[in-house]
Short mmCIF file of C-alpha atoms in Angstrom, two decimals:
data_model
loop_
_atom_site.label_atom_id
_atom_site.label_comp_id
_atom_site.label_asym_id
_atom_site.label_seq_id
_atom_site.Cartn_x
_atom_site.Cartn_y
_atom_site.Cartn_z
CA UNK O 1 29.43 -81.13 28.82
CA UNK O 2 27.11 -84.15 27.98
CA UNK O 3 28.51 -87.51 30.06
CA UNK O 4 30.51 -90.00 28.51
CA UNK O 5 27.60 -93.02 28.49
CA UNK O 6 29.33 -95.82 26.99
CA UNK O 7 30.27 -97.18 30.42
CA UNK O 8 27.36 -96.57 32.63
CA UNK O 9 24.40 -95.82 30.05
CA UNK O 10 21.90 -95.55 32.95
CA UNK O 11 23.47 -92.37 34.17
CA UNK O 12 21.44 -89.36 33.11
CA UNK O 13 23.09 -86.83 30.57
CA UNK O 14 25.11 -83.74 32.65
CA UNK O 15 22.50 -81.59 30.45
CA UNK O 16 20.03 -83.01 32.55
CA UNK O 17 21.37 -81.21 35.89
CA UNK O 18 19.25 -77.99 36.05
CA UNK O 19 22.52 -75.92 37.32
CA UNK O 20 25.92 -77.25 36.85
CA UNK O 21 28.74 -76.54 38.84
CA UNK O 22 31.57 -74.05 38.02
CA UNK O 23 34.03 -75.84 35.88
CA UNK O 24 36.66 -75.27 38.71
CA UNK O 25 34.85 -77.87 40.81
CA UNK O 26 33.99 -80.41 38.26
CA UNK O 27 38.12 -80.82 37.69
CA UNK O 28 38.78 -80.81 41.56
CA UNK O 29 36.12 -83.66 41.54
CA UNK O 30 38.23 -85.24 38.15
CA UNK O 31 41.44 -84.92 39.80
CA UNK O 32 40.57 -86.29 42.88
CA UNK O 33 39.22 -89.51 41.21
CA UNK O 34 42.22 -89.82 39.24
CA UNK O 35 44.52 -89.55 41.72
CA UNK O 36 42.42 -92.63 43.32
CA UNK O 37 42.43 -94.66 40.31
CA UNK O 38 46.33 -93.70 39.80
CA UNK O 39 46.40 -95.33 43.85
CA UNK O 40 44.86 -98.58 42.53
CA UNK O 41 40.72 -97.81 42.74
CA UNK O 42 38.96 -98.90 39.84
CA UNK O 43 37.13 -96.24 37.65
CA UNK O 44 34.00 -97.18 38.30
CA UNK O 45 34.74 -97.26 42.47
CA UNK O 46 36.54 -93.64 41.96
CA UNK O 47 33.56 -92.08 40.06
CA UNK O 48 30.32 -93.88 42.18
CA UNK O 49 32.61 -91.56 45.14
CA UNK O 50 31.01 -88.15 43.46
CA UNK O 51 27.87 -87.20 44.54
CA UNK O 52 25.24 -87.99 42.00
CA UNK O 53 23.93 -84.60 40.36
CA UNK O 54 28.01 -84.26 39.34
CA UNK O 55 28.83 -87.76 38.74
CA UNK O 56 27.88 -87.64 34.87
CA UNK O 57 29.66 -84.09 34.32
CA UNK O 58 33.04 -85.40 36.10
CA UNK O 59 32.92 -89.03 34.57
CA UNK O 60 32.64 -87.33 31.29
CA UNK O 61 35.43 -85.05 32.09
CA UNK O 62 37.59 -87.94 33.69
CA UNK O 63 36.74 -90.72 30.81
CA UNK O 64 38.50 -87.80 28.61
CA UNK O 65 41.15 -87.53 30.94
CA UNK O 66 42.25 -91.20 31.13
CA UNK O 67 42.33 -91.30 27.34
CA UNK O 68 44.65 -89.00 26.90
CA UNK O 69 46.45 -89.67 30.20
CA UNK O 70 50.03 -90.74 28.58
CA UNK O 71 50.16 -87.37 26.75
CA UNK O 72 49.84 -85.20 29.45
CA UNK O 73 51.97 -87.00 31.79
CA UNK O 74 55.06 -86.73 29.13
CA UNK O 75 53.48 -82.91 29.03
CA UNK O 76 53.91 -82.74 32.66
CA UNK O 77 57.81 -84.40 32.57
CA UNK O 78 58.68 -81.49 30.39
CA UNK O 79 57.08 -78.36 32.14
CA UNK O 80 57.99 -80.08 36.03
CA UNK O 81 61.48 -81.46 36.52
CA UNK O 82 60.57 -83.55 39.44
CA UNK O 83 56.39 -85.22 39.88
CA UNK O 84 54.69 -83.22 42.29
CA UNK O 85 52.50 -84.43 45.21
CA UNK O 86 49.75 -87.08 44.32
CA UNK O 87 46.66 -84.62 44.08
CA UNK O 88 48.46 -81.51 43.00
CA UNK O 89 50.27 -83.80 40.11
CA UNK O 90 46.32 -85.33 39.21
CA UNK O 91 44.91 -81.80 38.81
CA UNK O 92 47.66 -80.74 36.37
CA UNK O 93 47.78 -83.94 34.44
CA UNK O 94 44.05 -83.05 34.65
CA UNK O 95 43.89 -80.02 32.97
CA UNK O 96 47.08 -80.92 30.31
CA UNK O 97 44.87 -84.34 29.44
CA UNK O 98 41.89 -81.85 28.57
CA UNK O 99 43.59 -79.28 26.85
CA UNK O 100 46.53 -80.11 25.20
CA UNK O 101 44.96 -80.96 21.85
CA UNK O 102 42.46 -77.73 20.66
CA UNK O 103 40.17 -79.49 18.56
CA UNK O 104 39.34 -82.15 21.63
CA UNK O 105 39.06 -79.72 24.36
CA UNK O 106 35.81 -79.51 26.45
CA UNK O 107 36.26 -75.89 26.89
CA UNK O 108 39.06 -73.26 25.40
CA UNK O 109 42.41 -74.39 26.80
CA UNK O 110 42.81 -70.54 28.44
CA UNK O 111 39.43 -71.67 30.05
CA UNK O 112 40.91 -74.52 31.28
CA UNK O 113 44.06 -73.33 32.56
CA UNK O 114 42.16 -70.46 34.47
CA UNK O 115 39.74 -72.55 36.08
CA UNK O 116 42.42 -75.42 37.01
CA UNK O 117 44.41 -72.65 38.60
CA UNK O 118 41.49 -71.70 40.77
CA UNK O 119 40.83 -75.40 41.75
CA UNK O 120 44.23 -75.58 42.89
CA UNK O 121 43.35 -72.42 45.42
CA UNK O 122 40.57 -73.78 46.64
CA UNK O 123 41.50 -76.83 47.96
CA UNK O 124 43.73 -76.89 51.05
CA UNK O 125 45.03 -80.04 49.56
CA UNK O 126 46.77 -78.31 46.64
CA UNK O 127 46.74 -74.81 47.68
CA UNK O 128 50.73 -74.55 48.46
CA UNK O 129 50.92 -75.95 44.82
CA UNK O 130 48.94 -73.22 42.95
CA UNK O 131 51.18 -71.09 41.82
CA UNK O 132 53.53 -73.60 40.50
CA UNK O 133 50.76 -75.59 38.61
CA UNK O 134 49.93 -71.70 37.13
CA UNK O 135 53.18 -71.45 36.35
CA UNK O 136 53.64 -74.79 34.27
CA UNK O 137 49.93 -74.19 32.56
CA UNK O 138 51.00 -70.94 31.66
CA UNK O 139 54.23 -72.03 29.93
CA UNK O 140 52.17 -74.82 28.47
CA UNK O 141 49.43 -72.65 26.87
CA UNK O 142 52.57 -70.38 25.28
CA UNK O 143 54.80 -73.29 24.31
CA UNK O 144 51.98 -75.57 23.59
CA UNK O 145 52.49 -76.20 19.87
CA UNK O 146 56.65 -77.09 20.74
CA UNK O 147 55.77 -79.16 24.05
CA UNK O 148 53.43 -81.07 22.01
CA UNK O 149 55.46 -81.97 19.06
CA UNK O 150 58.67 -82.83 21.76
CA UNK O 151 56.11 -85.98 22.92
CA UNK O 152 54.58 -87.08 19.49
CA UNK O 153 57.99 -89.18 19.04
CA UNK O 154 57.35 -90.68 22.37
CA UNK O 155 55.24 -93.95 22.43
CA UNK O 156 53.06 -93.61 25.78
CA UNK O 157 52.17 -90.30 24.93
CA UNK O 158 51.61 -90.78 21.13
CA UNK O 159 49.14 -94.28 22.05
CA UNK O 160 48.20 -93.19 25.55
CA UNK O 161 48.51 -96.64 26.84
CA UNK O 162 51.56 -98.26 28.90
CA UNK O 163 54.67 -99.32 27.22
CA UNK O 164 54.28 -103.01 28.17
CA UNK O 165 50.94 -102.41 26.82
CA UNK O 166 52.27 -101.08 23.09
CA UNK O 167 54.40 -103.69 23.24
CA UNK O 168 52.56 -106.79 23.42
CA UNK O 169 49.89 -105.76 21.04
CA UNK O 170 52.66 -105.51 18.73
CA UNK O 171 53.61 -108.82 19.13
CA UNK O 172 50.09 -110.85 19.40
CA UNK O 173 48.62 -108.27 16.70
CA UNK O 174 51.40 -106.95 14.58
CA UNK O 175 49.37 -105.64 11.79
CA UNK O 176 46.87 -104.57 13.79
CA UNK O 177 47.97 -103.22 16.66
CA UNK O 178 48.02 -99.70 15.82
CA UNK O 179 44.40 -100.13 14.87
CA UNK O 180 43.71 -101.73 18.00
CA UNK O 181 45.13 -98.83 20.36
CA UNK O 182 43.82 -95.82 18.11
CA UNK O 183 40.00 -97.79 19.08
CA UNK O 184 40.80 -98.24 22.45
CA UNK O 185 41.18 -94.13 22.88
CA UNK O 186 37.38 -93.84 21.13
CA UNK O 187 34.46 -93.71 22.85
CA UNK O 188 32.43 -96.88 22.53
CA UNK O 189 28.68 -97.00 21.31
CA UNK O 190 25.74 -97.97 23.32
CA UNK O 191 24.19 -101.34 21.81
CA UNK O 192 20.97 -102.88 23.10
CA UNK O 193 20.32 -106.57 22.82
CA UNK O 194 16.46 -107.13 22.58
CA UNK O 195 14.89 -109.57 24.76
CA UNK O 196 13.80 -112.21 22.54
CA UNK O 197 10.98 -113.71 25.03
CA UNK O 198 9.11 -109.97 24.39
CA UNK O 199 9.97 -108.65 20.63
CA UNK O 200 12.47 -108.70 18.08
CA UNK O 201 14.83 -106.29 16.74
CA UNK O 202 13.27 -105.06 13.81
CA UNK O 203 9.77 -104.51 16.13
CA UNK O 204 12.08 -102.70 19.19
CA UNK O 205 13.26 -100.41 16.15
CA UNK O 206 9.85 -99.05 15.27
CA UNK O 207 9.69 -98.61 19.12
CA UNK O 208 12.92 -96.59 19.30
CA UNK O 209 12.20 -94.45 16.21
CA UNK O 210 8.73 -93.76 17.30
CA UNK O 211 10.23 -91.55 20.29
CA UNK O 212 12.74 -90.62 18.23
CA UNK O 213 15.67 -92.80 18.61
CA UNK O 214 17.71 -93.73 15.87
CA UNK O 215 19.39 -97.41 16.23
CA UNK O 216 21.03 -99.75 13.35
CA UNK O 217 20.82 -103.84 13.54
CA UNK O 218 24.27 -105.76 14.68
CA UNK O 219 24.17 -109.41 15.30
CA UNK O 220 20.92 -111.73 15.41
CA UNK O 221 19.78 -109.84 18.96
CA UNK O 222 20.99 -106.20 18.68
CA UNK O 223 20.83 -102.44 18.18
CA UNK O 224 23.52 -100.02 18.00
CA UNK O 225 22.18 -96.84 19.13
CA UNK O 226 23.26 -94.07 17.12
CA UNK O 227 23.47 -91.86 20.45
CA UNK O 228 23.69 -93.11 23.87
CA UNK O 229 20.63 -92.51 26.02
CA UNK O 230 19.89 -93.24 29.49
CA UNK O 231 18.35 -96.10 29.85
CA UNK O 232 14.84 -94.66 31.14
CA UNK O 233 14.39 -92.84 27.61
CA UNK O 234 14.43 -96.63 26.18
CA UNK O 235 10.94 -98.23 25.50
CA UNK O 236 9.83 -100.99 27.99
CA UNK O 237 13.08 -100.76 29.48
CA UNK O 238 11.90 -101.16 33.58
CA UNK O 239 9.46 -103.93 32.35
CA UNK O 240 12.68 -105.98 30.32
CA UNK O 241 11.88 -105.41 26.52
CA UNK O 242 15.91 -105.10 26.15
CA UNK O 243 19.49 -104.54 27.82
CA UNK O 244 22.61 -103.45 27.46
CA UNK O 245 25.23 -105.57 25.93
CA UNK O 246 27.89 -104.78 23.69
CA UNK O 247 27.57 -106.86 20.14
CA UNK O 248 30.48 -108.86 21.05
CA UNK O 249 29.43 -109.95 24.17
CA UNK O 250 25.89 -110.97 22.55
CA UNK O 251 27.77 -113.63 20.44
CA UNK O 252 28.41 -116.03 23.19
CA UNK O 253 24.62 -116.69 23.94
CA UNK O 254 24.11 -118.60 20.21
CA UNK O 255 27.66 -119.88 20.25
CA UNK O 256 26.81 -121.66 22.98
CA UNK O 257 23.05 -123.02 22.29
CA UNK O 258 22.61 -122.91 18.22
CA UNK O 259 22.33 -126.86 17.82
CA UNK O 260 22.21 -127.92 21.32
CA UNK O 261 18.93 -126.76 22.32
CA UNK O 262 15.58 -129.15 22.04
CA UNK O 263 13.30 -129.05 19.56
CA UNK O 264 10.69 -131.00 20.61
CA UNK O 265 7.90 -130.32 23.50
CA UNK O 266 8.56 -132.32 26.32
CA UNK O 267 12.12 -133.33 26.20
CA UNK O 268 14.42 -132.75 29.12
CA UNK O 269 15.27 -129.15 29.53
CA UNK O 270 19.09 -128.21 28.67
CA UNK O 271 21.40 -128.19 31.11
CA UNK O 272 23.99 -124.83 31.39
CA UNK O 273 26.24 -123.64 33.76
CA UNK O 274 26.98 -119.82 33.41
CA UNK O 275 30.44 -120.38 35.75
CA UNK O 276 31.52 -116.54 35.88
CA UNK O 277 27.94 -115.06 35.66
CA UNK O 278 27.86 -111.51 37.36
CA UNK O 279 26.34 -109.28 36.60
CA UNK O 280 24.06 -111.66 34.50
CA UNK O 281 23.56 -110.12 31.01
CA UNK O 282 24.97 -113.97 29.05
CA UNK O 283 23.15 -115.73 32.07
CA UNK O 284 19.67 -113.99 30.78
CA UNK O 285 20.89 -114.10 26.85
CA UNK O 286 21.02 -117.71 27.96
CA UNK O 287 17.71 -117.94 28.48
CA UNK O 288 16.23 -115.69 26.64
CA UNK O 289 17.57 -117.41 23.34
CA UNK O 290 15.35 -121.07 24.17
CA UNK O 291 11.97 -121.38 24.38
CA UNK O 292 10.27 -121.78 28.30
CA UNK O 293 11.03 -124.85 29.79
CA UNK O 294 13.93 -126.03 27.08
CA UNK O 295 16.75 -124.84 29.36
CA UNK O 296 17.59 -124.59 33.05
CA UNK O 297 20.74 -122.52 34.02
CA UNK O 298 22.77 -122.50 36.81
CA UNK O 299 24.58 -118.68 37.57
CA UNK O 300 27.56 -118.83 39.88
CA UNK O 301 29.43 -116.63 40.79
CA UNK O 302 32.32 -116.16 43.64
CA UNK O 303 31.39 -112.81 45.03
CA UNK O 304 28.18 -112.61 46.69
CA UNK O 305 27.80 -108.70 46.36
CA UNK O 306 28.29 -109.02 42.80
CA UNK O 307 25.69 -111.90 42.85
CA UNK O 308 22.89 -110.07 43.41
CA UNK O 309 23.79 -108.06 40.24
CA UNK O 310 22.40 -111.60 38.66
CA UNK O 311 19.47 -111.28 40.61
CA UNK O 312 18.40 -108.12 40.34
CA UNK O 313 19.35 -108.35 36.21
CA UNK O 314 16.76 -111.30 35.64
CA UNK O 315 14.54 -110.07 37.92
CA UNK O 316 13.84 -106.92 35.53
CA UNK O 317 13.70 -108.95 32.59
CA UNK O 318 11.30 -111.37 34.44
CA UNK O 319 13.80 -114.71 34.02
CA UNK O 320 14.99 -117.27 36.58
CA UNK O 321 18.00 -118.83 37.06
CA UNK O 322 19.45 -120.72 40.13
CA UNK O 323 22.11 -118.04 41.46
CA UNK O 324 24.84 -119.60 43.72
CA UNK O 325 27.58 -117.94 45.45
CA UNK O 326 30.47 -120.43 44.60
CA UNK O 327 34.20 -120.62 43.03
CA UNK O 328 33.51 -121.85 39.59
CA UNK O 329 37.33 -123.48 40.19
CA UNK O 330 36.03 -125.58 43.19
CA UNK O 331 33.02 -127.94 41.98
CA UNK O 332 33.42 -130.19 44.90
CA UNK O 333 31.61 -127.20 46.96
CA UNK O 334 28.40 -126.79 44.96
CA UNK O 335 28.51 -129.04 42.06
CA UNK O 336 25.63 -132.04 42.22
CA UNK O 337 27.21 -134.51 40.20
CA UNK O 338 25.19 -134.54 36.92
CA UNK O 339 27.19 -133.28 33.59
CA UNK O 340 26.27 -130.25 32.37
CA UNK O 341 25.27 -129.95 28.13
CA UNK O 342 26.80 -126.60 27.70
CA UNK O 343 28.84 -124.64 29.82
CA UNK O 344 29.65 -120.59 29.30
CA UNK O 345 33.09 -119.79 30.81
CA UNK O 346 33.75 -116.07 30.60
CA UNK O 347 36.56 -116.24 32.38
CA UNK O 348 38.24 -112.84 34.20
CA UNK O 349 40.70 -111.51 32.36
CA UNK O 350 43.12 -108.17 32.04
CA UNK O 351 39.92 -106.83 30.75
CA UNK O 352 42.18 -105.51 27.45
CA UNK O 353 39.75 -105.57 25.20
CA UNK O 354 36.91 -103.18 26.85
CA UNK O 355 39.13 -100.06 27.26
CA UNK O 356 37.02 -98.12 25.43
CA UNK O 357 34.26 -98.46 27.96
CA UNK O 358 36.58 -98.22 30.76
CA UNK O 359 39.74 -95.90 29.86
CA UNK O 360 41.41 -97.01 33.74
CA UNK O 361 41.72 -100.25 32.78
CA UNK O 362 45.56 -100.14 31.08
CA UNK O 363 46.36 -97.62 33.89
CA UNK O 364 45.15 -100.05 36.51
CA UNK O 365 46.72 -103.35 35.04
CA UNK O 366 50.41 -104.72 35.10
CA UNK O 367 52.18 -106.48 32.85
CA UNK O 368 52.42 -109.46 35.43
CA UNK O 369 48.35 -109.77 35.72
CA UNK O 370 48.22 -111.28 32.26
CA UNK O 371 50.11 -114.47 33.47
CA UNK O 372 48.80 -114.48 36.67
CA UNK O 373 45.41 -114.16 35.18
CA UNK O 374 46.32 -117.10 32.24
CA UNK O 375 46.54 -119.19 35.37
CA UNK O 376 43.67 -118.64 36.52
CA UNK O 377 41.73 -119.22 33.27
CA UNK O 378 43.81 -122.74 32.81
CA UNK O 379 42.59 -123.67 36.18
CA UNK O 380 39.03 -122.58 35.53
CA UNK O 381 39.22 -124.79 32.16
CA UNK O 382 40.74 -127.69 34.49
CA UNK O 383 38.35 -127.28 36.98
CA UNK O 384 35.08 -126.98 34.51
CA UNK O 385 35.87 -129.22 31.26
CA UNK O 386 35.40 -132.36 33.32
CA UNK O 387 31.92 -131.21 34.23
CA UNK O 388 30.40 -131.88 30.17
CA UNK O 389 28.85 -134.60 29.43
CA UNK O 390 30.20 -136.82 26.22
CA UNK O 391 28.34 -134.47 23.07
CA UNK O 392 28.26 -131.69 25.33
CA UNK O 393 30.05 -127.99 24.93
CA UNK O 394 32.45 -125.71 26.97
CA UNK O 395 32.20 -122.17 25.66
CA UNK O 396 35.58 -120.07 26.67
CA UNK O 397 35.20 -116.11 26.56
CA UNK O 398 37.40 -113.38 27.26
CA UNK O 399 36.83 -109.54 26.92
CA UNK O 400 41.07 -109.52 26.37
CA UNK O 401 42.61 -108.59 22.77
CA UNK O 402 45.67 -110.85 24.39
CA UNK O 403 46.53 -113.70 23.02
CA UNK O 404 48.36 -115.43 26.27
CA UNK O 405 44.49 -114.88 27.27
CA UNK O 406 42.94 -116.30 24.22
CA UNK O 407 44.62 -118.00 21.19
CA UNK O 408 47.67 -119.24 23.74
CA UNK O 409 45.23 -120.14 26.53
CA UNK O 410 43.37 -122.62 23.52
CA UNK O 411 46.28 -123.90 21.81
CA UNK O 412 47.67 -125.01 25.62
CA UNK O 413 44.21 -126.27 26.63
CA UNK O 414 43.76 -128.48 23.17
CA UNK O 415 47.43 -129.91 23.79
CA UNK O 416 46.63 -131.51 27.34
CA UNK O 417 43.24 -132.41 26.41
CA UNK O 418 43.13 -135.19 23.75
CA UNK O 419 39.10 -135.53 24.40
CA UNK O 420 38.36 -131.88 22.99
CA UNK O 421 37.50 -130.71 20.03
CA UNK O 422 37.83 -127.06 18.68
CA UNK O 423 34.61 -126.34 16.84
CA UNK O 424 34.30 -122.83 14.30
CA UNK O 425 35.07 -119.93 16.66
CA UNK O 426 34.95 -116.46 15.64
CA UNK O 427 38.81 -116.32 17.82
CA UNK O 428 40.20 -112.77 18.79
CA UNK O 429 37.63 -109.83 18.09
CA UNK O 430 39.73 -106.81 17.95
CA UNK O 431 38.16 -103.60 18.66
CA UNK O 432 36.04 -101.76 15.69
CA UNK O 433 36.51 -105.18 13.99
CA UNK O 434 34.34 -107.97 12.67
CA UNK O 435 37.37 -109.38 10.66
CA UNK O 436 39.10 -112.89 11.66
CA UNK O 437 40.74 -115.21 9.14
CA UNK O 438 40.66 -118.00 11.70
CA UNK O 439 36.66 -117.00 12.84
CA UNK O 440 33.04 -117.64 11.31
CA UNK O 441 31.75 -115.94 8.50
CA UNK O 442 28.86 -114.05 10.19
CA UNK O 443 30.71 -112.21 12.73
CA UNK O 444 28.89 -109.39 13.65
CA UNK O 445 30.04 -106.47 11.55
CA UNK O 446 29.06 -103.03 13.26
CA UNK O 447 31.39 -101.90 16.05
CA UNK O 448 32.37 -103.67 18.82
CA UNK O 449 34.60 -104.45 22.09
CA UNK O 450 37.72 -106.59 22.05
CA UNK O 451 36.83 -109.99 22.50
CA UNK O 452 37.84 -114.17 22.13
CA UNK O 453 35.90 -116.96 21.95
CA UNK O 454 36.78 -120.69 21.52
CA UNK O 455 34.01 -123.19 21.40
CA UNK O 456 34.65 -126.71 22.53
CA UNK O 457 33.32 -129.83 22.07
CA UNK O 458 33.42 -133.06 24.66
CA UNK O 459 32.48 -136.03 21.44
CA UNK O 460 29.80 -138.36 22.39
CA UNK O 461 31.57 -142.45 22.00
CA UNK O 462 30.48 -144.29 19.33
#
């Protein structure tokens, strides 16, 4: 089964392993990183745990899995009156996620049943459990068709996300919300952003379709691949000619700059503070948007691991940046004193709106992180705005479809800060949406992740 490459596209394809393993160990493998991810592990943590010639096979398997993860857990309530053990429950949620629905199964649903049965045996973890997770496949795969339509009325299992979740969509998006969650369960396309400093899209197109890649344009920057690739298959790709960035996230780059950058040779370079950079893809957008020597950006970020993501991003793409390990909140610790012309806030977030890329996400998140996280942003905002100079520009970001994250966080912001200025911001991107009556007119309009922006302005005195 090819792997799901929306999320990591530099994995290589599970076609690419010359002999995969029975299908009995790739769902021990899926289990197992559920049942992590079900214990609080991110997805990304749970699947880097499988040895690399399986990872792609199993992250395939287990992307599938999480996207269907509310049906077969209703599935499960009906076949088991109490929840098993932690593993033994993950393996049949497992193999009900995978096979409950015939026309998205990997493999035949009697394939699936057989060979989740055997996984069961062969690990002493959930051998004393085998014969009843037989037993409940077995009455699944003859009751399917009435098991199936006892859940349809039931919300977490028809929308596969939490109830909290269902909920407050339908409240910050209520005509859209449906729209919103039936995206989120999709799998998300692979969209390049050409590096500006070496080609431009329509050039890195004849590239792609001259080894045979087809791609479409989205946005001033980017390329929606019409299959996902690893990224070695991709033209110049070691040597920087382009990344990966979905066409949402490529918006903030010329939100930001588009006006503010110098046109003339000589004059003092911009200024910019990327204050949440890791793992770097806005930081180099940054840069690659100006011209050499028009703009000079400062990356920080809090966590040093994750800071030499930055590094390591613009050193393949041949850019510089000063990289600082610092709290964005805390300026005291690293700031120098001098304003800043533009500052890019992506700010972290319940990470709502990039499900599709990472189906653990609404698993992983309560319905108390969205507050706890609006605090945080309001601080960041508190900490930063102070930091741009009169005529200068704060650029707010979140990758949440939320409004308490967005819209809210704005509206609050604007309210205790008389000196800013909302300027035309394309607002909440929904999923598989360019549309926004309250956003810009050139949104981009091929698909892309859940996104807000809100572009500020600090007015110069008169």
């Amino acid at each position: 089964m090819p792997a799901d490459l929306s999320s990591d596209p530099s994995s290589g394809s599970a076609a690419s392993v010359p002999q995969q393993p029975p299908l009995w160990r790739q769902l021990q493998l899926t289990a197992g990183a559920l049942a992590s991810i079900r214990a609080g592990t991110s997805g990304t943590v749970a699947f880097e745990a499988v040895e690399p010639a399986l990872r792609p096979g199993v992250q395939a398997l287990g992307f599938q899995v999480l996207r269907w993860l509310g049906r077969a857990e209703a599935l499960r309530r009906h076949l088991a009156k109490r929840t098993p053990p932690p593993l033994p429950d993950a393996l049949l949620c497992t193999a009900l996620a995978l096979a409950w629905h015939s026309d998205h199964a990997p493999y035949e649903p009697f394939t699936l049943v057989d060979q989740a049965v055997e996984a069961a045996k062969r690990n002493p973890a959930t051998r004393a459990q085998a014969s009843f997770i037989n037993a409940c496949l077995r009455r699944f795969l003859r009751e399917r068709d009435e098991l199936v339509a006892a859940t349809d009325t039931e919300p977490v299992a028809q929308w596969n996300h939490p109830r909290w979740w269902i909920e407050r969509l339908k409240r910050d998006h209520p005509r859209d919300w449906q729209r919103v969650l039936s995206a989120d369960n999709a799998q998300a396309p692979m969209t390049l952003r050409v590096n500006a400093l070496q080609s431009t899209p329509a050039a890195y197109l004849l590239e792609l379709e001259a080894v045979g890649l087809g791609a479409t344009r989205v946005g001033a920057d980017g390329l929606q691949l019409t299959r996902a690739r690893p990224v070695q298959q991709l033209p110049g790709f070691a040597d920087g000619a382009c990344s990966v960035q979905d066409a949402a996230a490529q918006l903030a780059a010329p939100l930001l700059l588009d006006g503010l950058l110098p046109t003339k040779p000589g004059a003092a370079p911009l200024r910019v503070l990327d204050a949440c950079a890791a793992p770097g893809g806005k930081t180099a957008h940054l840069i690659e948007r100006a011209r050499p020597g028009a703009i000079e950006v400062t990356a920080l970020e809090v966590d040093a691991v994750r800071s030499r993501r930055i590094d390591e991003t613009l050193a393949r793409l041949g850019l510089k940046a000063q990289v600082v390990v610092a709290d964005a909140g805390r300026p005291a610790d690293w700031w120098d004193g001098v304003l800043f012309d533009a500052i890019l806030l992506d700010a972290p977030c319940t990470a709502s709106g990039i499900v599709r890329r990472h189906p653990d996400v609404r698993w992983l998140r309560r319905e108390s992180d969205t507050a706890q996280l609006a605090t945080q942003q309001a601080m960041l905002l508190a900490a930063l705005w102070p930091l741009v100079r009169p005529g200068g520009r704060l650029l707010y970001c979140t990758c949440s479809v939320f409004r308490e994250e967005g819209s809210q966080q704005i509206d609050a912001f604007l309210v205790r800060n008389t000196d800013a200025r909302l300027l035309p911001s394309p607002g909440h991107l929904l999923p598989q949406s360019g549309a926004n009556a309250r956003g810009v007119p050139d949104n981009p309009s091929g698909d892309h992740d859940g996104f807000f922006y809100a572009l500020l302005e600090k007015p110069a005195p008169h």
